[in-house]
XYZ file of C-alpha atoms in Angstrom:
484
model
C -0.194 -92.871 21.820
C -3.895 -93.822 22.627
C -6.181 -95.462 20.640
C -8.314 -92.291 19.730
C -4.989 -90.366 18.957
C -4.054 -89.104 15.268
C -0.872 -91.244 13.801
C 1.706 -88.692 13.330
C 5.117 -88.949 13.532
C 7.413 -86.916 16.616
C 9.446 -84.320 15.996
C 12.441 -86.791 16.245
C 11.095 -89.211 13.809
C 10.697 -86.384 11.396
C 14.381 -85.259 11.973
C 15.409 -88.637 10.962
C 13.570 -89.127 8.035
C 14.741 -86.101 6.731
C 18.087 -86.450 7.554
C 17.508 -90.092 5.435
C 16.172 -87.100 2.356
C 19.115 -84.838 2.473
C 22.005 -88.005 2.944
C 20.507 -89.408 0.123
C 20.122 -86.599 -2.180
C 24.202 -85.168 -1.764
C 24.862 -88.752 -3.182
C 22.480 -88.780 -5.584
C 23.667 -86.553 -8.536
C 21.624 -83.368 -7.956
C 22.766 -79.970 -8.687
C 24.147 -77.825 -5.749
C 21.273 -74.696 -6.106
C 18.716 -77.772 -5.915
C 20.422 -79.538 -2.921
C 20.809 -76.038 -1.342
C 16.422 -75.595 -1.506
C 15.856 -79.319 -0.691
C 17.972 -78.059 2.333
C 16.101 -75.674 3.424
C 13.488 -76.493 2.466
C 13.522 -79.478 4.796
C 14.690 -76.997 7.731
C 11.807 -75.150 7.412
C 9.327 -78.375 7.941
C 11.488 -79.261 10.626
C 11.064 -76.283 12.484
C 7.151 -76.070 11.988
C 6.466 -79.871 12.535
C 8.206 -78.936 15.862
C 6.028 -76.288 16.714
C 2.865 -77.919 15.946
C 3.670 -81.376 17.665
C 4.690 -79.043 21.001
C 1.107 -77.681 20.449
C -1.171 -80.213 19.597
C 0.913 -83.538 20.116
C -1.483 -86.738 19.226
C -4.645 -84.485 19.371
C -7.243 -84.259 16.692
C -7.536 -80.779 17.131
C -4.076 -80.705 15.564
C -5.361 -82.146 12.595
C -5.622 -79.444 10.351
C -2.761 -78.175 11.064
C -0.867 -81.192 10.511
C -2.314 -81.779 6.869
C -1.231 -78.580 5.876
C 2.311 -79.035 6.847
C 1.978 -82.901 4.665
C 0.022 -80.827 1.720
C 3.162 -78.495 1.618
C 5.809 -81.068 1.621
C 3.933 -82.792 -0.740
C 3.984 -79.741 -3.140
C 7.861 -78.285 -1.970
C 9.413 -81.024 -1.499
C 8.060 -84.415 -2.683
C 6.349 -83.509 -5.717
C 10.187 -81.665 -6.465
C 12.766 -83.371 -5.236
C 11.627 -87.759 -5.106
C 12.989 -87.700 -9.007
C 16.122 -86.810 -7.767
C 16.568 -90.335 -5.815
C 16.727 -93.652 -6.690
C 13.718 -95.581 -6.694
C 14.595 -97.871 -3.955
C 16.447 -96.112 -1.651
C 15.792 -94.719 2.190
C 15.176 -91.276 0.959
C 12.973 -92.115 -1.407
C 11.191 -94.472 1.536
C 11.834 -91.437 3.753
C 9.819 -88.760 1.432
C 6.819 -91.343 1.099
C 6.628 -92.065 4.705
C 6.019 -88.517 5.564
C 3.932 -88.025 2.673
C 1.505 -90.857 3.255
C 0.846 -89.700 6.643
C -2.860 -89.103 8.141
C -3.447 -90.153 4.235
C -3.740 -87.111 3.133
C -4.558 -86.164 -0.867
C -1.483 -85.288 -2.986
C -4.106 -83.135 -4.975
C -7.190 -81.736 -3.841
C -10.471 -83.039 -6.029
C -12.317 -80.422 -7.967
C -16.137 -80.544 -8.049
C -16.272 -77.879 -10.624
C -14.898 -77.661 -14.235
C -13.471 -75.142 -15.791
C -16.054 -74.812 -18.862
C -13.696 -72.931 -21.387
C -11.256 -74.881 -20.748
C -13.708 -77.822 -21.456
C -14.706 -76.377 -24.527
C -11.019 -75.306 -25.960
C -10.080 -79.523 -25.465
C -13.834 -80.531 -26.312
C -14.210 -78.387 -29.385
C -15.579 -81.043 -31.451
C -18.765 -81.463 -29.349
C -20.200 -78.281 -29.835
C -23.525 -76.628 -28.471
C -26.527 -76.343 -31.083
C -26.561 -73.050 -32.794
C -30.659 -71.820 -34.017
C -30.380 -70.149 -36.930
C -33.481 -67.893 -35.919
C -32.610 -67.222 -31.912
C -31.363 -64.299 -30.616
C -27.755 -64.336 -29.456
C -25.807 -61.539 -27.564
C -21.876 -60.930 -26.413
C -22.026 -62.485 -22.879
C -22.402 -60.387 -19.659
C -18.418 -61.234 -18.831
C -17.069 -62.840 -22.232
C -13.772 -64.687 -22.028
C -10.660 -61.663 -21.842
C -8.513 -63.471 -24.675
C -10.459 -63.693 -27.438
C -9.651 -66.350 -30.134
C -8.812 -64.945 -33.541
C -11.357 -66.793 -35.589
C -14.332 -65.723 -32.775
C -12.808 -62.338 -32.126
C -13.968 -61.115 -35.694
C -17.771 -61.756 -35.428
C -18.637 -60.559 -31.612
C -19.135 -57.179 -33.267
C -21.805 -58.150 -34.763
C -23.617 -59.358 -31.500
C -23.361 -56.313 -29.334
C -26.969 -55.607 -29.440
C -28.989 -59.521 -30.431
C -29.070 -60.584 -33.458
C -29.668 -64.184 -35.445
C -26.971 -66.059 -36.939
C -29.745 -65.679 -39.712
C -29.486 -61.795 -39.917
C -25.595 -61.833 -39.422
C -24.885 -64.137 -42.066
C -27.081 -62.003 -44.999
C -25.082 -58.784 -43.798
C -21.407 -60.440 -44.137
C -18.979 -59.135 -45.777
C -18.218 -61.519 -49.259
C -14.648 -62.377 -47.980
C -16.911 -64.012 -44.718
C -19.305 -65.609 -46.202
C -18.041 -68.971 -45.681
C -21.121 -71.214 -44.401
C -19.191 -73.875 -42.222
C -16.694 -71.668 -41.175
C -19.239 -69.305 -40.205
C -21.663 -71.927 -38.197
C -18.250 -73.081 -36.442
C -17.457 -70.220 -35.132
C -20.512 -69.353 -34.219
C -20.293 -72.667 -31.867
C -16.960 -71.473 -30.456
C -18.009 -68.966 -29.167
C -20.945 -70.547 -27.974
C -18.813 -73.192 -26.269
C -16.089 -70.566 -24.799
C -19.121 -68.026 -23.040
C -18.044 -65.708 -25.995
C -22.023 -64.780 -26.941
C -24.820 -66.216 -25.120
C -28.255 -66.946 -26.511
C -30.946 -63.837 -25.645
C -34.008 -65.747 -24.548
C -37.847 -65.633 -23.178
C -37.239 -67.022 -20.123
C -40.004 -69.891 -18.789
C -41.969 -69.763 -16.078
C -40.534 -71.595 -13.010
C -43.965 -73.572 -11.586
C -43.580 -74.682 -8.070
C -39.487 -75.388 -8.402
C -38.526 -77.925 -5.662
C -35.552 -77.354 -3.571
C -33.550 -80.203 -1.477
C -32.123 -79.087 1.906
C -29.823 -80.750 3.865
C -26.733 -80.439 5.587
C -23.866 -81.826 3.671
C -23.601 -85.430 2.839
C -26.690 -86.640 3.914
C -27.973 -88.003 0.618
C -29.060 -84.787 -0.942
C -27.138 -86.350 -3.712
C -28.904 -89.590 -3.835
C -32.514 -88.174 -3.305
C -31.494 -85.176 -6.377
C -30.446 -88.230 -8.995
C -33.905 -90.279 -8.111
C -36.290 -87.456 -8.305
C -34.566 -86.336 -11.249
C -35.913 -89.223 -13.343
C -39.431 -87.642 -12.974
C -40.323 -87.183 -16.907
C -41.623 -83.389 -15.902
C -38.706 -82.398 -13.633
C -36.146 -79.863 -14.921
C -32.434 -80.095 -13.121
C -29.217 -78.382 -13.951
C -27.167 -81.508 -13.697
C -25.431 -80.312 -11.092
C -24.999 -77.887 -7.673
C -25.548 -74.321 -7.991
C -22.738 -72.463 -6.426
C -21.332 -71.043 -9.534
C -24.750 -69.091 -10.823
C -25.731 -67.765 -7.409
C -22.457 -66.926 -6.137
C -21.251 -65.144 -9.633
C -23.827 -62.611 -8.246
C -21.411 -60.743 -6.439
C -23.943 -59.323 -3.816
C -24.849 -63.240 -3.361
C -21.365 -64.176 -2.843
C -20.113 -64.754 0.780
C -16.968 -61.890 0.110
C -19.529 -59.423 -0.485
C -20.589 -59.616 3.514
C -16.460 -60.336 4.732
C -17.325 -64.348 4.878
C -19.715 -64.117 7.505
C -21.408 -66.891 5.871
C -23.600 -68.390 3.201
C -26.687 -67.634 5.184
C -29.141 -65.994 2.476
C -32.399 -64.324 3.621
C -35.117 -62.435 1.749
C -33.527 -59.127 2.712
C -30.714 -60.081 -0.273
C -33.143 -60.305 -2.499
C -34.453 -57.745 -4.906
C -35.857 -58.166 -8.624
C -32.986 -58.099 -10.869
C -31.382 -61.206 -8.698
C -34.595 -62.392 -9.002
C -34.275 -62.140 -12.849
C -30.080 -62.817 -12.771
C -31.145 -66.537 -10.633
C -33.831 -67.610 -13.371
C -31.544 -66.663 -15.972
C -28.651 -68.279 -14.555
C -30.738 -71.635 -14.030
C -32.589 -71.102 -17.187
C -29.218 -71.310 -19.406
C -28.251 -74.594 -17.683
C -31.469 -76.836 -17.817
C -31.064 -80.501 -18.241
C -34.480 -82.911 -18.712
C -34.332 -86.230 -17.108
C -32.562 -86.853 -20.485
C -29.821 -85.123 -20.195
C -30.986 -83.162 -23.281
C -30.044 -79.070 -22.913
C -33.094 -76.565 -22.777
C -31.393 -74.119 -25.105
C -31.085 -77.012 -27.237
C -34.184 -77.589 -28.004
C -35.194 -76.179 -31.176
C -37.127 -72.890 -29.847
C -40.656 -74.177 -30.709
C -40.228 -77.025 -28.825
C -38.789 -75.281 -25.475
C -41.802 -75.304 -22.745
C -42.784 -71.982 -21.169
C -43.618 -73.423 -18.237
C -41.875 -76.066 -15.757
C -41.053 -78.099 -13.271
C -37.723 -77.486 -11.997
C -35.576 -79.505 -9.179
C -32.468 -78.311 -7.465
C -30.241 -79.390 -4.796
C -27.224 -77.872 -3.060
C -26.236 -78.063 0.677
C -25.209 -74.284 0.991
C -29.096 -73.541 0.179
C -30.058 -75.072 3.321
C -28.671 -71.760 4.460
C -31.309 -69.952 2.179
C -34.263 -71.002 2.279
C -35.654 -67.757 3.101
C -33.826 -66.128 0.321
C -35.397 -68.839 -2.509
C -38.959 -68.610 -1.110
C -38.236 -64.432 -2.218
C -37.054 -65.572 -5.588
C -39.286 -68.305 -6.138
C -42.691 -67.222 -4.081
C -44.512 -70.689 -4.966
C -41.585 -73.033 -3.940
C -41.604 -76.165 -2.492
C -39.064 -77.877 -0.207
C -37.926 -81.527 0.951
C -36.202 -81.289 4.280
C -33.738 -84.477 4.529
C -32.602 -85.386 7.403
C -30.318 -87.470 8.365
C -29.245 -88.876 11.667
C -25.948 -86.925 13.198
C -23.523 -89.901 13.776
C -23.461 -91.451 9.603
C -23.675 -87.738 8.577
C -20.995 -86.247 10.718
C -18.972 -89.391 10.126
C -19.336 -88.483 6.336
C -18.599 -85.223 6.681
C -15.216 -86.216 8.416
C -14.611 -88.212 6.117
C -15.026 -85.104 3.355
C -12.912 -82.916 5.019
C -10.537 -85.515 4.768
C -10.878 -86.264 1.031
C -10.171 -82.690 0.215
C -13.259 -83.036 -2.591
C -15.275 -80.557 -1.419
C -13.494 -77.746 -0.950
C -16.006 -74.513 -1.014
C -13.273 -71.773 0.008
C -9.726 -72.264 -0.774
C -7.246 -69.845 1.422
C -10.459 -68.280 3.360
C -9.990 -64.937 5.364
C -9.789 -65.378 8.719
C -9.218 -69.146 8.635
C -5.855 -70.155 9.995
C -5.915 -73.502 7.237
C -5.396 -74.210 3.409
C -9.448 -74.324 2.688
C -12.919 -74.726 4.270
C -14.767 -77.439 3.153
C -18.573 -77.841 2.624
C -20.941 -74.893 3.464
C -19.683 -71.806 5.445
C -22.200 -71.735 8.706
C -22.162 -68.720 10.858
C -20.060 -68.716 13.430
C -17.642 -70.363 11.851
C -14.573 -68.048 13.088
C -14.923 -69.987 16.157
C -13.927 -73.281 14.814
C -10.288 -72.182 14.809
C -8.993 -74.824 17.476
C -11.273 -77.385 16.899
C -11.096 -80.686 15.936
C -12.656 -81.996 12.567
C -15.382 -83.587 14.368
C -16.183 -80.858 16.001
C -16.113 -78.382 12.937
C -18.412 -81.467 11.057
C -20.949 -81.164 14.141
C -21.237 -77.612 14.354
C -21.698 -77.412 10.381
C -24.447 -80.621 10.699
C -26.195 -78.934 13.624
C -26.143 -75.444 12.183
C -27.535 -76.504 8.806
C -30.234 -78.567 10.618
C -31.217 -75.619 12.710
C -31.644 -72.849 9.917
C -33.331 -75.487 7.848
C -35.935 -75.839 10.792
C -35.966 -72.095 12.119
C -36.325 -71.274 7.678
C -39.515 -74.032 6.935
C -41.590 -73.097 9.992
C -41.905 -69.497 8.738
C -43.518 -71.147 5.640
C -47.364 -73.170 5.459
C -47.271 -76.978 6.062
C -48.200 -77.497 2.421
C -44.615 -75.476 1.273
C -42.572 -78.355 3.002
C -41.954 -82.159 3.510
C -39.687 -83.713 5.469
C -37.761 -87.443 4.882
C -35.352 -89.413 6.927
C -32.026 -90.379 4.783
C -32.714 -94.050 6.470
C -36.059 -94.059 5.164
C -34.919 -93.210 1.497
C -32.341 -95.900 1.687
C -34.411 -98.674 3.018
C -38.023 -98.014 2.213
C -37.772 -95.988 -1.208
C -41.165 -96.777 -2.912
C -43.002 -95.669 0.151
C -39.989 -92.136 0.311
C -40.492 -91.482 -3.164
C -44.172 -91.893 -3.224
C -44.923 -89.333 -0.554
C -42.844 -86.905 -2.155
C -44.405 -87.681 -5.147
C -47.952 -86.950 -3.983
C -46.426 -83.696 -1.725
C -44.892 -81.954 -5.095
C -47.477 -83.375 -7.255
C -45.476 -85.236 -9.839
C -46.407 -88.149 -12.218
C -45.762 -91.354 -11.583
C -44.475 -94.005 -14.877
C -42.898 -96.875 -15.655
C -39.227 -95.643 -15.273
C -39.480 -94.078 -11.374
C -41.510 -97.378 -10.957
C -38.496 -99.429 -12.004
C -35.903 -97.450 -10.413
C -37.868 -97.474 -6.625
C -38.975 -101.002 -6.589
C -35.365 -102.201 -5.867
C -32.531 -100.807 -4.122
C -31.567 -97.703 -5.384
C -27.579 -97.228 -6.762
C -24.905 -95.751 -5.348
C -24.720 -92.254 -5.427
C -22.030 -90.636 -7.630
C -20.729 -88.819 -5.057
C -20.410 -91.918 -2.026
C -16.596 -93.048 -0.947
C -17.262 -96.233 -0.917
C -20.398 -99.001 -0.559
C -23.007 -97.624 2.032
C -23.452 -99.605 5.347
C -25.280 -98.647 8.270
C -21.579 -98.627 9.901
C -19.518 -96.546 7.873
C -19.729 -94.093 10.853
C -17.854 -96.789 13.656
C -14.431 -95.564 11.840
C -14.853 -92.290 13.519
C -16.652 -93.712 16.529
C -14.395 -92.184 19.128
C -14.302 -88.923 18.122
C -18.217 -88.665 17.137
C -18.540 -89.865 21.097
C -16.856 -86.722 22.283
C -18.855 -84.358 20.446
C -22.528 -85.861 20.538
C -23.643 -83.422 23.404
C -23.117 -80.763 20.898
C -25.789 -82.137 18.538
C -28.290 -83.673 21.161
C -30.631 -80.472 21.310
C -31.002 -80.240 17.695
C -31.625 -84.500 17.729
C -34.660 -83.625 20.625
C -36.144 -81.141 19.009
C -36.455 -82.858 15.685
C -37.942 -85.818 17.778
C -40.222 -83.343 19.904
C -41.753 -81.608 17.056
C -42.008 -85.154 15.004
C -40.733 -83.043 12.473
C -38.787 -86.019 10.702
């Protein structure tokens, strides 16, 4: 096997270790309908691990393919039938060689969280209820209804106050607590949903990038700016619930966004959708604010890697936007975004149409049906020079004064100087907290593997090697137009 060569196991070696599973298991004392599936069960791996070795051998490009034969013995056969053995023994040793191999997740990492479900464990933190604010039955409220919520929706068909409700209760209701609790479940479970102005979104700053290239990093320092508005997190969830917005709604061509797919009640649907989720640099909710105290105007920052795809589309929502190109250079990014695809964290389409593996990770770029026998590297590259190139075709439709651009390395190692031009670009004010937190290094982003070093990237050196003729004419024109 050569050096740049995946470590898998041959066909043989896999016949052998599960020969060690199914010796093991008619000793151990497990029933004869389980020993029967373990059976073939194990037949069936057998036979595919055959195919795909005769196919691919020791090549990356069999990668893929390989993980999803480990993901499904991990899940029909380890996850199943290891509790059957003894701790010790060579089938036990047997399931967790094949298991282990390539390294590959048991589980896959979710980015998102499941907010009822949140809310049905978390019921003890709930949401602040106004007495005086309007509050409707949400667009798409929760199917099962809870019995102690299910009784005042009625009453929020059309909006209406908690204020109003309450003085047109029924005696038997009128229960204050119980009343204001319930109010907050339903709150908490997307039951009702508060009807509100929305505010005017001045100048909203979007991050572009291609994925892992510190989008995450730049998003939690600019954050900190005392008149910046965030929602805490990516945006997939609001803009893709638009089902015109989501990638299914054009057969997965991609999540390329232009102002063609815009019209004025997405327009209204986006600033709703980001409206109901604001977050200050405190962490305090915008819909928690008592309603006096809610601005009508602001400053609003947002960052998620599929929007590099858009930028088109968000200059139609948002006609006075601003953008911050970051760029960073192809080997570290691609490296990272190896190293993703590995992690099974960012998973963006689970069982996609068309694609021949479990899940697509990271943004879907067009042209991706032709990624089909390629190696991770090579799906990374295409996804990193894709990204790059809409970004750059998308910002030089736009004025000079609508864009800046920043180099990941500079951020990292000069971020006073990063921070301050981007400062002066979007017009933000500088204070004593952004002051503290760019004079030194700044921390680790939440969503790094491990501690960053110029580096990282020599794990995949080899395979980055093979595909950096891909990426070079993106690299020369960013250096040709000094556009970085």
């Amino acid at each position: 096997m050569a050096a740049n060569s995946l470590n898998v196991l041959t066909t043989q070696e896999i016949v052998n270790l599960s020969a060690d599973i199914l010796a093991e298991a008619k000793s151990a004392e497990m029933p004869q309908t389980e020993l029967a599936i373990l059976a073939e069960s194990l037949a069936l791996f057998k036979c595919d691990w055959e195919r795909t070795f005769a196919c691919f051998g020791y090549s990356y490009r069999g990668e893929l393919s390989y993980r999803d034969l480990i993901i499904g013995f991990q899940e029909q056969i380890a996850v199943k039938f290891k509790k059957w053995l003894p701790e010790l023994s060579d089938g036990t040793k047997a399931i967790e060689a094949i298991a282990s191999i390539l390294s590959v997740p048991k589980t896959p990492h979710s980015r998102s969280i499941n907010l009822r479900l949140l809310a049905r464990l978390k019921l003890g933190v709930k949401p602040e209820l106004h007495w005086d604010a309007r509050y409707r039955v949400a667009d798409t409220p929760q199917k099962e209804q809870l019995p102690d919520t299910a009784r005042f929706l009625d009453f929020f068909t059309t909006p209406n106050t908690p204020e109003k409700v309450w003085t047109r209760l029924p005696l038997e209701l009128q229960n204050l607590e119980e009343f204001t609790q319930t109010l907050q479940k339903s709150l908490a479970l997307k039951q009702i949903e508060e009807d509100f102005p929305l505010p005017e979104f001045d100048r909203p700053i979007f991050i572009v990038s291609a994925p892992r290239a510190g989008s995450t990093l730049l998003f939690e320092t600019l954050s900190q700016f005392a008149e910046l508005w965030s929602l805490g997190t990516e945006s997939h969830d609001i803009i893709e619930a638009i089902p015109e917005l989501h990638p299914a709604y054009r057969d997965y061509c991609s999540n390329r966004l232009t102002e063609k797919e815009n019209n004025s009640s997405i327009t209204l649907a986006l600033q709703e959708g980001f409206a109901r989720q604001l977050r200050d640099r405190a962490k305090t909710a915008y819909l928690n604010l008592p309603i006096e105290e809610r601005p009508n105007k602001l400053r609003f920052l947002e960052k998620t890697p599929r929007n590099a795809l858009r930028v088109s589309f968000l200059k139609a929502v948002f006609p006075d936007a601003l953008f911050i190109f970051l760029y960073r250079e192809p080997r570290a990014n691609i490296s990272s975004m190896i190293e993703g695809w590995r992690s099974r964290r960012f998973i963006a389409y689970p069982s996609l149409p068309g694609w021949p593996y479990r899940d697509w990770s990271f943004l879907l770029i067009p042209g991706w049906e032709h990624l089909k026998e390629s190696s991770l590297a090579e799906i990374a590259a295409y996804q990193w020079k894709t990204t790059n190139a809409c970004i750059i075709e998308d910002l030089k439709t736009l004025p000079r004064s609508d864009w800046c651009s920043i180099r990941y390395n500079d951020l990292v190692n000069h971020p006073k100087e990063t921070i301050t031009k981007i400062k002066e670009f979007a017009g933000l004010s500088w204070d004593e907290k952004i002051e503290a937190i760019v004079s030194q290094s700044l921390p680790i982003s939440r969503m790094s593997f491990s501690q960053p070093s110029p580096d990282k990237w020599r794990k995949n050196e080899q395979e980055i090697a093979e595909i950096m003729p891909l990426v070079e004419p993106l690299i020369n024109l960013v250096e040709s137009e000094n556009l970085c």
